[in-house]
Short mmCIF file of C-alpha atoms and ligand atoms in Angstrom, two decimals:
data_model
loop_
_atom_site.label_atom_id
_atom_site.label_comp_id
_atom_site.label_asym_id
_atom_site.label_seq_id
_atom_site.Cartn_x
_atom_site.Cartn_y
_atom_site.Cartn_z
CA MET A 1 -0.11 -0.10 -0.12
CA THR A 2 1.64 3.18 -0.94
CA GLU A 3 0.06 6.66 0.18
CA ASP A 4 -1.97 7.20 -2.86
CA ARG A 5 -3.26 3.97 -3.38
CA ILE A 6 -5.08 1.36 -0.90
CA THR A 7 -5.82 -2.31 -2.05
CA LEU A 8 -8.68 -3.90 0.00
CA LYS A 9 -10.61 -7.25 -0.03
CA ARG A 10 -13.36 -6.76 -2.19
CA PRO A 11 -16.11 -4.96 -0.19
CA ASP A 12 -19.79 -6.19 0.69
CA ASP A 13 -22.77 -3.69 1.22
CA TRP A 14 -24.72 -5.03 4.43
CA HIS A 15 -27.88 -2.93 3.44
CA LEU A 16 -29.02 -1.95 0.01
CA HIS A 17 -32.17 -1.49 -1.92
CA LEU A 18 -32.34 -2.86 -5.16
CA ARG A 19 -35.76 -2.61 -5.74
CA ASP A 20 -37.47 -4.71 -8.86
CA GLY A 21 -38.05 -4.65 -12.63
CA ALA A 22 -36.84 -1.69 -14.72
CA MET A 23 -35.42 0.23 -11.79
CA MET A 24 -33.38 -3.02 -10.14
CA GLU A 25 -32.12 -3.53 -14.10
CA GLY A 26 -30.93 0.00 -13.72
CA VAL A 27 -29.30 0.13 -10.41
CA LEU A 28 -27.78 -3.51 -10.01
CA PRO A 29 -24.88 -3.09 -12.02
CA HIS A 30 -23.68 0.01 -10.03
CA SER A 31 -23.30 -2.09 -6.92
CA ALA A 32 -22.28 -5.37 -8.64
CA ASN A 33 -19.34 -3.19 -9.84
CA HIS A 34 -17.96 -2.56 -6.38
CA PHE A 35 -19.48 -5.12 -3.98
CA ALA A 36 -19.32 -8.93 -3.83
CA ARG A 37 -22.34 -9.03 -2.00
CA ALA A 38 -25.31 -7.30 -0.60
CA ILE A 39 -27.97 -7.56 2.40
CA ILE A 40 -30.99 -7.09 -0.15
CA MET A 41 -33.77 -5.25 1.44
CA PRO A 42 -37.35 -6.64 1.19
CA ASN A 43 -39.49 -3.53 1.35
CA LEU A 44 -40.68 -3.89 -2.27
CA VAL A 45 -44.35 -3.53 -3.21
CA PRO A 46 -45.71 -6.06 -1.98
CA PRO A 47 -42.98 -7.15 0.38
CA VAL A 48 -40.39 -10.12 0.46
CA VAL A 49 -42.42 -11.95 3.20
CA THR A 50 -41.79 -15.78 2.87
CA GLY A 51 -39.01 -18.01 1.79
CA ALA A 52 -41.01 -18.52 -1.62
CA ASP A 53 -41.03 -14.67 -2.23
CA ALA A 54 -37.32 -14.62 -1.62
CA ILE A 55 -36.28 -17.37 -3.77
CA ARG A 56 -38.47 -15.38 -6.50
CA TYR A 57 -36.81 -12.08 -6.01
CA ARG A 58 -33.48 -13.81 -5.90
CA ASP A 59 -33.74 -15.20 -9.12
CA ARG A 60 -35.10 -12.08 -10.59
CA ILE A 61 -32.27 -10.33 -9.30
CA LEU A 62 -29.64 -12.84 -10.47
CA GLY A 63 -31.80 -12.74 -14.06
CA ALA A 64 -31.02 -9.15 -14.13
CA LEU A 65 -27.00 -9.22 -13.36
CA PRO A 66 -25.03 -8.10 -16.53
CA GLU A 67 -23.15 -10.50 -18.46
CA GLY A 68 -20.15 -11.46 -16.65
CA ALA A 69 -20.84 -9.77 -13.10
CA VAL A 70 -20.40 -11.68 -9.96
CA PHE A 71 -22.50 -10.53 -7.06
CA GLU A 72 -24.49 -12.63 -4.78
CA PRO A 73 -27.70 -11.23 -3.44
CA LEU A 74 -27.99 -12.22 0.35
CA MET A 75 -32.00 -12.26 1.15
CA THR A 76 -33.88 -10.98 3.78
CA LEU A 77 -37.36 -11.45 4.76
CA TYR A 78 -39.70 -8.55 5.86
CA LEU A 79 -41.23 -9.32 9.19
CA THR A 80 -45.04 -9.03 9.26
CA GLN A 81 -47.31 -9.64 12.43
CA GLU A 82 -48.20 -12.89 10.42
CA THR A 83 -44.62 -14.09 9.90
CA ASP A 84 -44.56 -17.86 10.38
CA PRO A 85 -41.49 -18.85 12.76
CA ALA A 86 -41.20 -22.32 10.82
CA ASP A 87 -40.94 -20.56 7.22
CA VAL A 88 -38.08 -18.30 8.77
CA ARG A 89 -36.58 -21.48 10.20
CA ASN A 90 -36.70 -23.10 6.75
CA ALA A 91 -35.55 -20.08 4.66
CA ALA A 92 -32.57 -19.60 7.06
CA GLU A 93 -31.61 -23.41 7.19
CA SER A 94 -31.42 -23.85 3.34
CA GLY A 95 -29.05 -21.06 3.04
CA LEU A 96 -31.45 -18.44 1.14
CA VAL A 97 -32.08 -16.13 3.73
CA LYS A 98 -29.49 -14.06 5.69
CA ALA A 99 -31.57 -11.76 8.06
CA VAL A 100 -34.97 -10.97 8.67
CA LYS A 101 -35.51 -7.09 8.71
CA LEU A 102 -37.84 -5.44 11.21
CA TYR A 103 -39.49 -2.22 10.05
CA PRO A 104 -41.97 -0.48 12.65
CA ALA A 105 -45.05 -0.08 10.60
CA GLY A 106 -44.95 3.58 9.00
CA ALA A 107 -41.27 4.24 9.95
CA THR A 108 -40.41 4.42 6.18
CA THR A 109 -40.49 3.67 2.60
CA ASN A 110 -42.93 0.70 1.78
CA SER A 111 -43.23 -0.01 5.61
CA ALA A 112 -46.80 -0.17 6.06
CA SER A 113 -46.91 -3.87 6.49
CA GLY A 114 -44.14 -3.69 9.17
CA VAL A 115 -44.63 -4.52 12.79
CA HIS A 116 -46.69 -2.66 15.12
CA ASN A 117 -47.08 -5.00 18.07
CA PHE A 118 -43.40 -6.38 18.95
CA ASP A 119 -44.93 -8.91 21.68
CA GLY A 120 -46.54 -9.93 18.78
CA VAL A 121 -43.65 -11.42 16.88
CA ARG A 122 -41.99 -13.15 20.02
CA ALA A 123 -42.16 -16.48 18.68
CA VAL A 124 -40.07 -15.37 15.44
CA PHE A 125 -37.35 -13.74 17.64
CA GLU A 126 -37.24 -16.68 19.83
CA THR A 127 -36.52 -18.96 16.51
CA MET A 128 -34.19 -16.35 15.40
CA ALA A 129 -32.02 -16.45 18.58
CA GLU A 130 -31.95 -20.35 18.55
CA ILE A 131 -30.57 -20.47 15.08
CA GLY A 132 -28.44 -17.39 14.98
CA LEU A 133 -30.19 -15.48 12.41
CA PRO A 134 -29.87 -11.91 12.63
CA LEU A 135 -32.70 -9.39 12.75
CA CYS A 136 -31.88 -5.89 11.13
CA VAL A 137 -33.63 -3.51 12.66
CA HIS A 138 -34.98 -0.03 11.17
CA GLY A 139 -34.65 1.55 14.68
CA GLU A 140 -37.17 4.54 14.68
CA VAL A 141 -40.04 4.77 16.76
CA THR A 142 -43.50 5.75 14.85
CA ARG A 143 -45.57 7.63 17.39
CA PRO A 144 -46.57 10.67 15.73
CA GLU A 145 -45.99 13.09 18.72
CA VAL A 146 -42.17 12.10 18.49
CA ASP A 147 -40.02 14.61 16.52
CA ILE A 148 -38.48 12.91 13.56
CA PHE A 149 -34.96 13.90 15.11
CA ASP A 150 -35.79 11.99 18.25
CA ARG A 151 -37.26 8.93 16.82
CA GLU A 152 -33.93 6.70 16.59
CA ALA A 153 -32.72 7.62 20.51
CA ILE A 154 -36.34 6.89 21.95
CA PHE A 155 -36.34 3.63 19.77
CA ILE A 156 -33.28 2.12 21.56
CA ASP A 157 -34.88 2.71 25.00
CA GLU A 158 -38.48 1.84 24.28
CA VAL A 159 -38.33 -1.00 21.80
CA LEU A 160 -34.84 -2.39 21.07
CA ASP A 161 -33.22 -2.78 24.48
CA PRO A 162 -36.58 -4.49 25.82
CA ILE A 163 -36.70 -6.70 22.78
CA ARG A 164 -32.92 -7.67 23.48
CA ARG A 165 -33.60 -8.40 27.32
CA ALA A 166 -36.67 -10.37 26.43
CA THR A 167 -34.78 -12.62 23.84
CA PRO A 168 -31.35 -13.27 25.03
CA GLY A 169 -29.11 -14.42 22.05
CA LEU A 170 -30.93 -12.52 19.60
CA ARG A 171 -28.60 -11.06 17.12
CA VAL A 172 -29.35 -7.85 16.04
CA VAL A 173 -28.03 -5.29 13.31
CA MET A 174 -28.91 -1.60 14.20
CA GLU A 175 -29.20 -0.19 10.59
CA HIS A 176 -28.03 2.82 9.22
CA ILE A 177 -27.49 4.39 12.88
CA THR A 178 -27.40 8.13 12.86
CA THR A 179 -26.86 9.14 16.37
CA SER A 180 -24.40 9.36 19.00
CA GLU A 181 -26.82 7.60 21.37
CA ALA A 182 -27.07 4.43 18.72
CA ALA A 183 -23.08 4.31 18.43
CA ALA A 184 -22.84 4.19 22.13
CA TYR A 185 -25.61 1.61 22.24
CA ALA A 186 -23.77 -0.62 19.58
CA SER A 187 -20.54 -0.36 20.68
CA GLU A 188 -21.55 -1.83 24.36
CA GLY A 189 -23.73 -4.77 23.04
CA GLY A 190 -21.21 -7.45 22.55
CA SER A 191 -20.84 -9.81 19.90
CA ASP A 192 -24.61 -10.48 19.28
CA LEU A 193 -25.04 -6.50 18.57
CA ALA A 194 -23.60 -4.90 15.33
CA ALA A 195 -24.54 -1.46 13.67
CA THR A 196 -24.49 -0.41 9.84
CA ILE A 197 -23.48 3.11 8.89
CA THR A 198 -24.19 4.72 5.57
CA VAL A 199 -22.15 7.33 3.56
CA GLN A 200 -24.76 10.33 3.80
CA HIS A 201 -24.47 9.76 7.62
CA LEU A 202 -20.60 9.86 7.59
CA MET A 203 -20.63 12.93 5.30
CA LEU A 204 -23.47 15.44 6.01
CA ASP A 205 -25.60 16.64 8.66
CA ARG A 206 -29.06 18.54 8.89
CA ASN A 207 -27.57 21.50 7.69
CA ASP A 208 -26.26 20.30 4.57
CA MET A 209 -29.92 19.36 3.56
CA LEU A 210 -31.43 22.61 4.94
CA VAL A 211 -29.29 25.57 5.15
CA GLY A 212 -29.49 27.79 1.81
CA GLY A 213 -32.20 25.88 0.36
CA ILE A 214 -33.82 22.41 0.67
CA ARG A 215 -31.55 19.73 -0.83
CA PRO A 216 -34.07 16.86 -1.49
CA HIS A 217 -31.05 14.24 -2.49
CA PHE A 218 -29.85 14.61 1.13
CA TYR A 219 -33.46 13.49 2.22
CA CYS A 220 -33.24 9.84 3.50
CA LEU A 221 -34.74 8.15 6.87
CA PRO A 222 -33.41 8.31 9.32
CA ILE A 223 -33.26 11.78 8.43
CA LEU A 224 -29.77 13.41 8.88
CA LYS A 225 -29.10 14.80 12.51
CA ARG A 226 -27.72 17.91 14.05
CA GLY A 227 -23.91 17.89 13.13
CA THR A 228 -22.52 17.08 16.78
CA HIS A 229 -23.56 13.36 15.95
CA ARG A 230 -21.51 12.69 12.89
CA PRO A 231 -18.11 12.75 14.65
CA ALA A 232 -19.45 9.83 16.92
CA LEU A 233 -20.50 8.11 13.67
CA ILE A 234 -16.84 8.77 12.15
CA LYS A 235 -15.27 7.43 15.27
CA ALA A 236 -17.40 4.38 15.30
CA ALA A 237 -16.79 3.69 11.67
CA THR A 238 -12.97 4.51 11.77
CA GLY A 239 -12.33 3.31 15.36
CA GLY A 240 -11.63 -0.45 14.49
CA ASN A 241 -14.46 -2.03 16.69
CA PRO A 242 -15.83 -4.86 14.43
CA SER A 243 -19.33 -4.17 15.43
CA PHE A 244 -19.65 -1.38 12.98
CA PHE A 245 -19.48 -1.99 9.26
CA LEU A 246 -21.09 -0.45 6.10
CA GLY A 247 -24.62 -0.68 5.05
CA THR A 248 -25.10 1.89 2.44
CA ASP A 249 -28.71 1.95 2.19
CA SER A 250 -28.33 2.99 -1.39
CA ALA A 251 -32.24 3.66 -2.11
CA PRO A 252 -32.98 4.77 -5.67
CA HIS A 253 -35.86 6.63 -6.56
CA ALA A 254 -36.60 8.23 -10.03
CA THR A 255 -35.35 12.14 -9.57
CA ASP A 256 -38.65 13.47 -10.17
CA THR A 257 -39.98 11.41 -7.24
CA LYS A 258 -37.59 13.12 -4.61
CA GLU A 259 -37.68 16.70 -6.62
CA ASN A 260 -41.44 17.00 -5.55
CA ALA A 261 -43.88 18.61 -3.24
CA CYS A 262 -43.59 15.38 -1.38
CA GLY A 263 -40.35 13.77 -1.95
CA CYS A 264 -39.22 10.30 -1.13
CA ALA A 265 -36.55 9.25 0.95
CA GLY A 266 -33.29 7.84 0.27
CA CYS A 267 -29.94 8.52 -1.27
CA PHE A 268 -28.63 6.78 -4.22
CA THR A 269 -25.12 6.24 -3.41
CA ALA A 270 -24.16 2.98 -4.71
CA PRO A 271 -21.85 3.99 -7.77
CA VAL A 272 -19.78 6.52 -5.28
CA ALA A 273 -19.71 5.15 -2.04
CA LEU A 274 -16.33 3.70 -2.00
CA SER A 275 -15.02 6.85 -3.00
CA CYS A 276 -16.78 8.92 -0.47
CA LEU A 277 -15.81 6.33 2.35
CA ALA A 278 -12.13 6.32 1.28
CA GLU A 279 -12.33 10.25 1.50
CA VAL A 280 -14.11 9.94 4.96
CA PHE A 281 -11.47 7.30 6.27
CA ASP A 282 -8.60 9.52 4.91
CA GLU A 283 -9.73 12.57 6.47
CA ALA A 284 -9.66 10.74 9.64
CA GLY A 285 -6.17 9.39 9.26
CA ALA A 286 -7.80 5.82 9.45
CA LEU A 287 -7.26 4.74 5.81
CA ASP A 288 -5.71 1.63 7.41
CA ARG A 289 -9.20 0.82 8.93
CA LEU A 290 -11.21 1.25 5.87
CA GLU A 291 -10.71 -2.50 4.86
CA GLY A 292 -12.39 -3.45 8.31
CA PHE A 293 -15.34 -1.31 7.81
CA VAL A 294 -16.29 -2.20 4.24
CA SER A 295 -14.67 -5.63 3.76
CA LEU A 296 -13.93 -7.46 7.08
CA ASN A 297 -16.30 -6.76 9.96
CA GLY A 298 -19.31 -7.53 7.94
CA PRO A 299 -18.57 -11.18 6.87
CA LYS A 300 -17.42 -12.09 10.56
CA TYR A 301 -20.70 -10.71 12.19
CA TYR A 302 -22.93 -12.60 9.43
CA GLY A 303 -20.60 -15.67 9.84
CA LEU A 304 -19.39 -15.63 6.11
CA PRO A 305 -16.09 -15.96 4.36
CA VAL A 306 -14.05 -12.74 3.28
CA ASN A 307 -14.21 -12.33 -0.30
CA HIS A 308 -10.79 -13.29 -2.09
CA GLU A 309 -11.11 -10.60 -4.61
CA GLN A 310 -9.36 -7.31 -4.28
CA ILE A 311 -10.12 -3.86 -5.18
CA THR A 312 -8.03 -1.15 -5.57
CA LEU A 313 -8.68 2.86 -4.92
CA GLU A 314 -6.26 5.58 -5.94
CA ARG A 315 -6.08 9.33 -4.81
CA GLY A 316 -5.63 11.87 -7.07
CA ALA A 317 -7.69 15.29 -8.46
CA PRO A 318 -11.06 15.33 -7.28
CA ILE A 319 -13.42 12.90 -9.05
CA GLN A 320 -16.02 13.98 -11.30
CA PHE A 321 -19.51 12.64 -9.77
CA PRO A 322 -22.10 11.54 -12.46
CA GLU A 323 -25.04 13.54 -11.98
CA ALA A 324 -27.37 10.63 -12.70
CA ILE A 325 -27.88 7.49 -14.23
CA GLU A 326 -30.69 6.64 -16.61
CA THR A 327 -32.63 3.39 -15.98
CA ASP A 328 -35.97 2.67 -17.91
CA ALA A 329 -37.97 3.58 -14.93
CA GLY A 330 -36.46 7.09 -15.16
CA ALA A 331 -33.18 9.14 -14.31
CA VAL A 332 -31.90 8.55 -10.60
CA THR A 333 -29.81 11.25 -9.16
CA VAL A 334 -26.58 10.38 -8.07
CA PHE A 335 -25.38 11.27 -4.40
CA ASN A 336 -22.88 14.01 -4.35
CA PRO A 337 -21.80 15.42 -1.20
CA ASP A 338 -21.03 18.77 -2.60
CA ARG A 339 -17.28 18.36 -1.59
CA PRO A 340 -13.95 17.14 -3.38
CA VAL A 341 -13.45 13.69 -3.18
CA HIS A 342 -9.94 12.54 -4.29
CA TRP A 343 -10.40 8.65 -4.38
CA ARG A 344 -11.68 6.68 -7.53
CA VAL A 345 -12.13 2.89 -7.72
CA LEU A 346 -9.46 1.46 -10.48
O1 DOR B 401 -34.18 6.72 3.16
C1 DOR B 401 -34.69 5.64 3.18
N1 DOR B 401 -35.06 4.93 2.25
N2 DOR B 401 -34.71 5.13 4.23
C2 DOR B 401 -35.12 4.09 4.42
O2 DOR B 401 -35.41 3.24 5.59
C3 DOR B 401 -35.96 3.29 3.16
C4 DOR B 401 -35.28 3.50 1.81
C5 DOR B 401 -36.00 3.33 0.79
O3 DOR B 401 -36.52 2.15 0.66
O4 DOR B 401 -36.48 4.30 -0.08
ZN1 ZN B 402 -32.76 1.07 3.96
#
């Protein structure tokens, strides 16, 4: 490794929205370009609820891969009030499904079928604890009176901690953490608890989204927080604790549905995620820890092998961000943090 070049084991993305149909065909190559595997979010319409749904969705993803691309979709099931623990067990034991996703009902995009009574899904949690299947959690309370900026911190105390205490051995991934409270909780949770962090939450805060005009392409859920939280996230990502790893939450929406009077939540970061992360780690003086965050910690938590292949990034003049990608479901604006990023993937 020289100063301006860094070679890593090929990364994985532990939280990715690929969608379906024409949108999936358009965005999938951008993940397959850089990532060997990804945990695929199940919030389609209708959602991916059963093992049979996951088989069909996996086959559609594999069928949409460009010729020669090597990419393994790691499937998840969308937890509903009706989820059958036996189906979860079968889907996990067959190797098909790598996690179950918990969306509190109403928390985010396509979460209407999510969970509103956490006690009512206890049997699923118990089966998951028994077989070691991780629960990926969108950690936000949805009570309308709770301020959107407080929803994550309150979820930890009101929902997540009680679930973990009631179900010892349940393996949990706190998805896309955005607050110092979540970083602190995840760092003290032992080997059953992990957290993913996105590119946008490492690079931006709510001022970037709201000062000097509203930036719809920075709007995602959980929403960008007060700037004081960002250093805690950077410290978590770059600090070498194996409980933290990359989940981009790359979430494509057609540009016109984001630049809209009621815009959709989600940042499409897949094409530029690694460049942006290298910049963040470089600024933190922690380039030597980038591989842990993007390539080693995730497989370790999920009990999967590290990838054999490698990827190299090079530092040079600021990269040109593509403005958008074209898909048959419309153009999708590519995340651009609006500051120089010097690392490109070779
Ligand atoms: O910003 C987000 N977009 N957050 C989510 O939790 C869901 C995602 C999406 O599916 O668009
Ligand atoms: Zn997501």
